[in-house]
Short mmCIF file of C-alpha atoms in Angstrom, two decimals:
data_model
loop_
_atom_site.label_atom_id
_atom_site.label_comp_id
_atom_site.label_asym_id
_atom_site.label_seq_id
_atom_site.Cartn_x
_atom_site.Cartn_y
_atom_site.Cartn_z
CA UNK N 1 -9.86 -14.01 -17.43
CA UNK N 2 -9.02 -17.27 -15.63
CA UNK N 3 -5.91 -17.74 -17.76
CA UNK N 4 -4.84 -14.18 -16.97
CA UNK N 5 -5.27 -14.83 -13.23
CA UNK N 6 -3.32 -18.08 -13.38
CA UNK N 7 -0.55 -17.19 -15.84
CA UNK N 8 -0.13 -13.56 -16.84
CA UNK N 9 -0.76 -11.77 -13.53
CA UNK N 10 1.66 -14.06 -11.62
CA UNK N 11 4.19 -13.59 -14.43
CA UNK N 12 3.91 -9.80 -14.13
CA UNK N 13 4.34 -10.15 -10.36
CA UNK N 14 7.41 -12.34 -10.78
CA UNK N 15 8.89 -9.73 -13.11
CA UNK N 16 8.20 -7.01 -10.54
CA UNK N 17 5.66 -5.18 -12.70
CA UNK N 18 3.14 -4.60 -9.92
CA UNK N 19 1.09 -1.93 -11.64
CA UNK N 20 0.39 -4.25 -14.58
CA UNK N 21 -0.25 -7.22 -12.27
CA UNK N 22 -2.81 -5.18 -10.32
CA UNK N 23 -4.56 -4.10 -13.49
CA UNK N 24 -4.66 -7.63 -14.92
CA UNK N 25 -5.99 -9.06 -11.66
CA UNK N 26 -8.64 -6.41 -11.22
CA UNK N 27 -9.91 -6.66 -14.81
CA UNK N 28 -10.08 -10.45 -14.52
CA UNK N 29 -11.77 -10.23 -11.12
CA UNK N 30 -14.46 -8.04 -12.65
CA UNK N 31 -15.27 -10.81 -15.14
CA UNK N 32 -14.86 -13.78 -12.79
CA UNK N 33 -16.67 -12.40 -9.73
CA UNK N 34 -18.56 -9.22 -10.56
CA UNK N 35 -20.83 -9.39 -7.49
CA UNK N 36 -17.92 -9.56 -5.05
CA UNK N 37 -16.14 -6.73 -6.86
CA UNK N 38 -19.24 -4.51 -6.73
CA UNK N 39 -19.69 -5.24 -3.01
CA UNK N 40 -16.07 -4.30 -2.27
CA UNK N 41 -16.28 -1.15 -4.40
CA UNK N 42 -19.44 -0.05 -2.56
CA UNK N 43 -17.83 -0.58 0.84
CA UNK N 44 -14.63 1.14 -0.34
CA UNK N 45 -16.52 4.25 -1.39
CA UNK N 46 -18.23 4.39 2.03
CA UNK N 47 -14.92 3.92 3.86
CA UNK N 48 -13.19 6.53 1.68
CA UNK N 49 -15.84 9.14 2.45
CA UNK N 50 -15.22 8.62 6.17
CA UNK N 51 -11.44 8.76 5.79
CA UNK N 52 -11.01 11.54 3.19
CA UNK N 53 -10.55 14.43 5.66
CA UNK N 54 -8.30 12.30 7.87
CA UNK N 55 -6.24 11.32 4.83
CA UNK N 56 -5.61 14.92 3.78
CA UNK N 57 -4.69 16.12 7.27
CA UNK N 58 -2.43 13.10 7.94
CA UNK N 59 -0.68 13.63 4.63
CA UNK N 60 0.03 17.23 5.60
CA UNK N 61 1.12 16.18 9.10
CA UNK N 62 3.60 13.63 7.71
CA UNK N 63 4.93 16.13 5.17
CA UNK N 64 5.49 18.77 7.88
CA UNK N 65 7.13 16.22 10.16
CA UNK N 66 9.62 15.28 7.44
CA UNK N 67 10.30 18.92 6.49
CA UNK N 68 10.99 19.70 10.18
CA UNK N 69 13.58 16.90 10.08
CA UNK N 70 15.22 18.20 6.87
CA UNK N 71 13.97 15.36 4.70
CA UNK N 72 12.79 16.01 1.15
CA UNK N 73 10.05 13.59 0.22
CA UNK N 74 7.17 13.04 -2.13
CA UNK N 75 4.10 11.64 -0.42
CA UNK N 76 1.46 9.77 -2.36
CA UNK N 77 -1.77 8.23 -1.25
CA UNK N 78 -2.30 4.72 -2.52
CA UNK N 79 -5.33 2.52 -2.56
CA UNK N 80 -5.64 -1.24 -2.79
CA UNK N 81 -7.47 -2.67 -5.79
CA UNK N 82 -10.75 -4.51 -5.24
CA UNK N 83 -9.09 -7.82 -6.13
CA UNK N 84 -6.18 -7.39 -3.69
CA UNK N 85 -8.71 -6.63 -0.96
CA UNK N 86 -10.73 -9.73 -1.93
CA UNK N 87 -7.61 -11.90 -1.84
CA UNK N 88 -6.70 -10.56 1.59
CA UNK N 89 -10.25 -11.13 2.90
CA UNK N 90 -10.13 -14.75 1.70
CA UNK N 91 -6.62 -15.42 2.96
CA UNK N 92 -6.98 -13.88 6.42
CA UNK N 93 -10.70 -14.61 6.93
CA UNK N 94 -11.42 -11.10 8.22
CA UNK N 95 -14.01 -8.42 7.52
CA UNK N 96 -13.38 -5.41 5.30
CA UNK N 97 -13.31 -3.14 8.37
CA UNK N 98 -10.40 -5.12 9.83
CA UNK N 99 -8.08 -4.48 6.90
CA UNK N 100 -5.65 -1.68 7.80
CA UNK N 101 -4.12 -0.97 4.42
CA UNK N 102 -7.05 -0.11 2.15
CA UNK N 103 -5.71 3.42 1.96
CA UNK N 104 -2.13 4.16 2.80
CA UNK N 105 0.83 6.35 2.05
CA UNK N 106 3.92 5.97 -0.08
CA UNK N 107 6.83 8.15 0.92
CA UNK N 108 9.48 8.55 -1.78
CA UNK N 109 12.93 9.76 -0.67
CA UNK N 110 16.41 10.24 -2.08
CA UNK N 111 18.43 7.51 -0.32
CA UNK N 112 18.30 4.34 1.76
CA UNK N 113 19.52 6.35 4.75
CA UNK N 114 16.63 8.81 4.34
CA UNK N 115 14.21 5.86 4.25
CA UNK N 116 15.47 4.51 7.56
CA UNK N 117 15.53 8.01 9.12
CA UNK N 118 11.93 8.52 8.03
CA UNK N 119 10.94 5.18 9.55
CA UNK N 120 12.54 6.19 12.86
CA UNK N 121 10.81 9.59 12.83
CA UNK N 122 7.40 8.00 12.16
CA UNK N 123 7.85 5.35 14.86
CA UNK N 124 8.98 8.00 17.34
CA UNK N 125 5.89 10.13 16.67
CA UNK N 126 3.27 7.35 16.50
CA UNK N 127 2.92 3.81 17.85
CA UNK N 128 3.71 1.13 15.33
CA UNK N 129 1.41 -1.86 15.03
CA UNK N 130 3.29 -4.99 16.14
CA UNK N 131 3.96 -7.50 13.40
CA UNK N 132 3.30 -4.97 10.63
CA UNK N 133 6.90 -3.92 9.92
CA UNK N 134 8.80 -5.41 6.98
CA UNK N 135 12.26 -4.39 5.79
CA UNK N 136 12.47 -5.27 2.11
CA UNK N 137 15.48 -2.95 1.68
CA UNK N 138 17.89 -5.10 3.68
CA UNK N 139 16.06 -8.27 2.57
CA UNK N 140 14.54 -7.67 -0.89
CA UNK N 141 11.78 -9.92 -2.23
CA UNK N 142 12.86 -12.61 -4.67
CA UNK N 143 11.81 -10.43 -7.63
CA UNK N 144 14.06 -7.57 -6.45
CA UNK N 145 11.33 -5.46 -4.81
CA UNK N 146 12.67 -3.11 -2.12
CA UNK N 147 10.76 -0.92 0.33
CA UNK N 148 10.11 -0.45 4.03
CA UNK N 149 6.55 -1.30 5.10
CA UNK N 150 5.13 -0.22 8.42
CA UNK N 151 1.74 0.37 9.96
CA UNK N 152 1.12 2.94 12.67
CA UNK N 153 -1.75 4.22 14.75
CA UNK N 154 -2.02 7.79 13.48
CA UNK N 155 -3.24 10.97 15.10
CA UNK N 156 -6.89 10.04 14.63
CA UNK N 157 -6.46 6.61 16.26
CA UNK N 158 -6.76 4.99 12.84
CA UNK N 159 -4.32 2.36 11.52
CA UNK N 160 -2.30 3.64 8.57
CA UNK N 161 -0.01 1.61 6.36
CA UNK N 162 3.07 3.38 5.02
CA UNK N 163 5.54 2.28 2.37
CA UNK N 164 8.90 4.08 2.40
CA UNK N 165 11.27 3.83 -0.57
CA UNK N 166 13.67 5.68 -2.84
CA UNK N 167 12.76 6.92 -6.32
CA UNK N 168 14.73 4.05 -7.85
CA UNK N 169 12.88 1.49 -5.68
CA UNK N 170 9.57 3.09 -6.59
CA UNK N 171 10.29 2.97 -10.33
CA UNK N 172 11.26 -0.70 -10.02
CA UNK N 173 8.10 -1.50 -8.03
CA UNK N 174 5.91 0.20 -10.60
CA UNK N 175 7.58 -0.95 -13.80
CA UNK N 176 9.77 -3.92 -12.90
#
């Protein structure tokens, strides 16, 4: 498990295979620090129960907003893995309640232009959280990852992280 954390997960990350990296990290985390993983999973299930209704209605609200603006999109919910939450807690020295991106949205569109239009529409409708916007389309990560990341204060006064990308960007992010 330690070898996987130190060698194979970073290698998968470097190759842009985020889905495999996440799985390797989470399986190793379960072996290396079971108590911390269980604690995070317990808190996650409590947080998810509170946010489930909000998640469904926000998803519908975003979908309708994009349809009203003639944008065809697929909207997915995404959830951080217990290990990625643990890493963030350690790095930022914050509580679980302070992390804004435990549950978020991925919006998949047809073109770069549609991604930027969607970003503008979302920022016009809701306040963005300062310092939480990253443009990895115009400045991709070193491994080739591309996406727009933003965080907004949604209709229920809850912070929501959103990733906006094309189908091609999404395939690359998932499979490298």
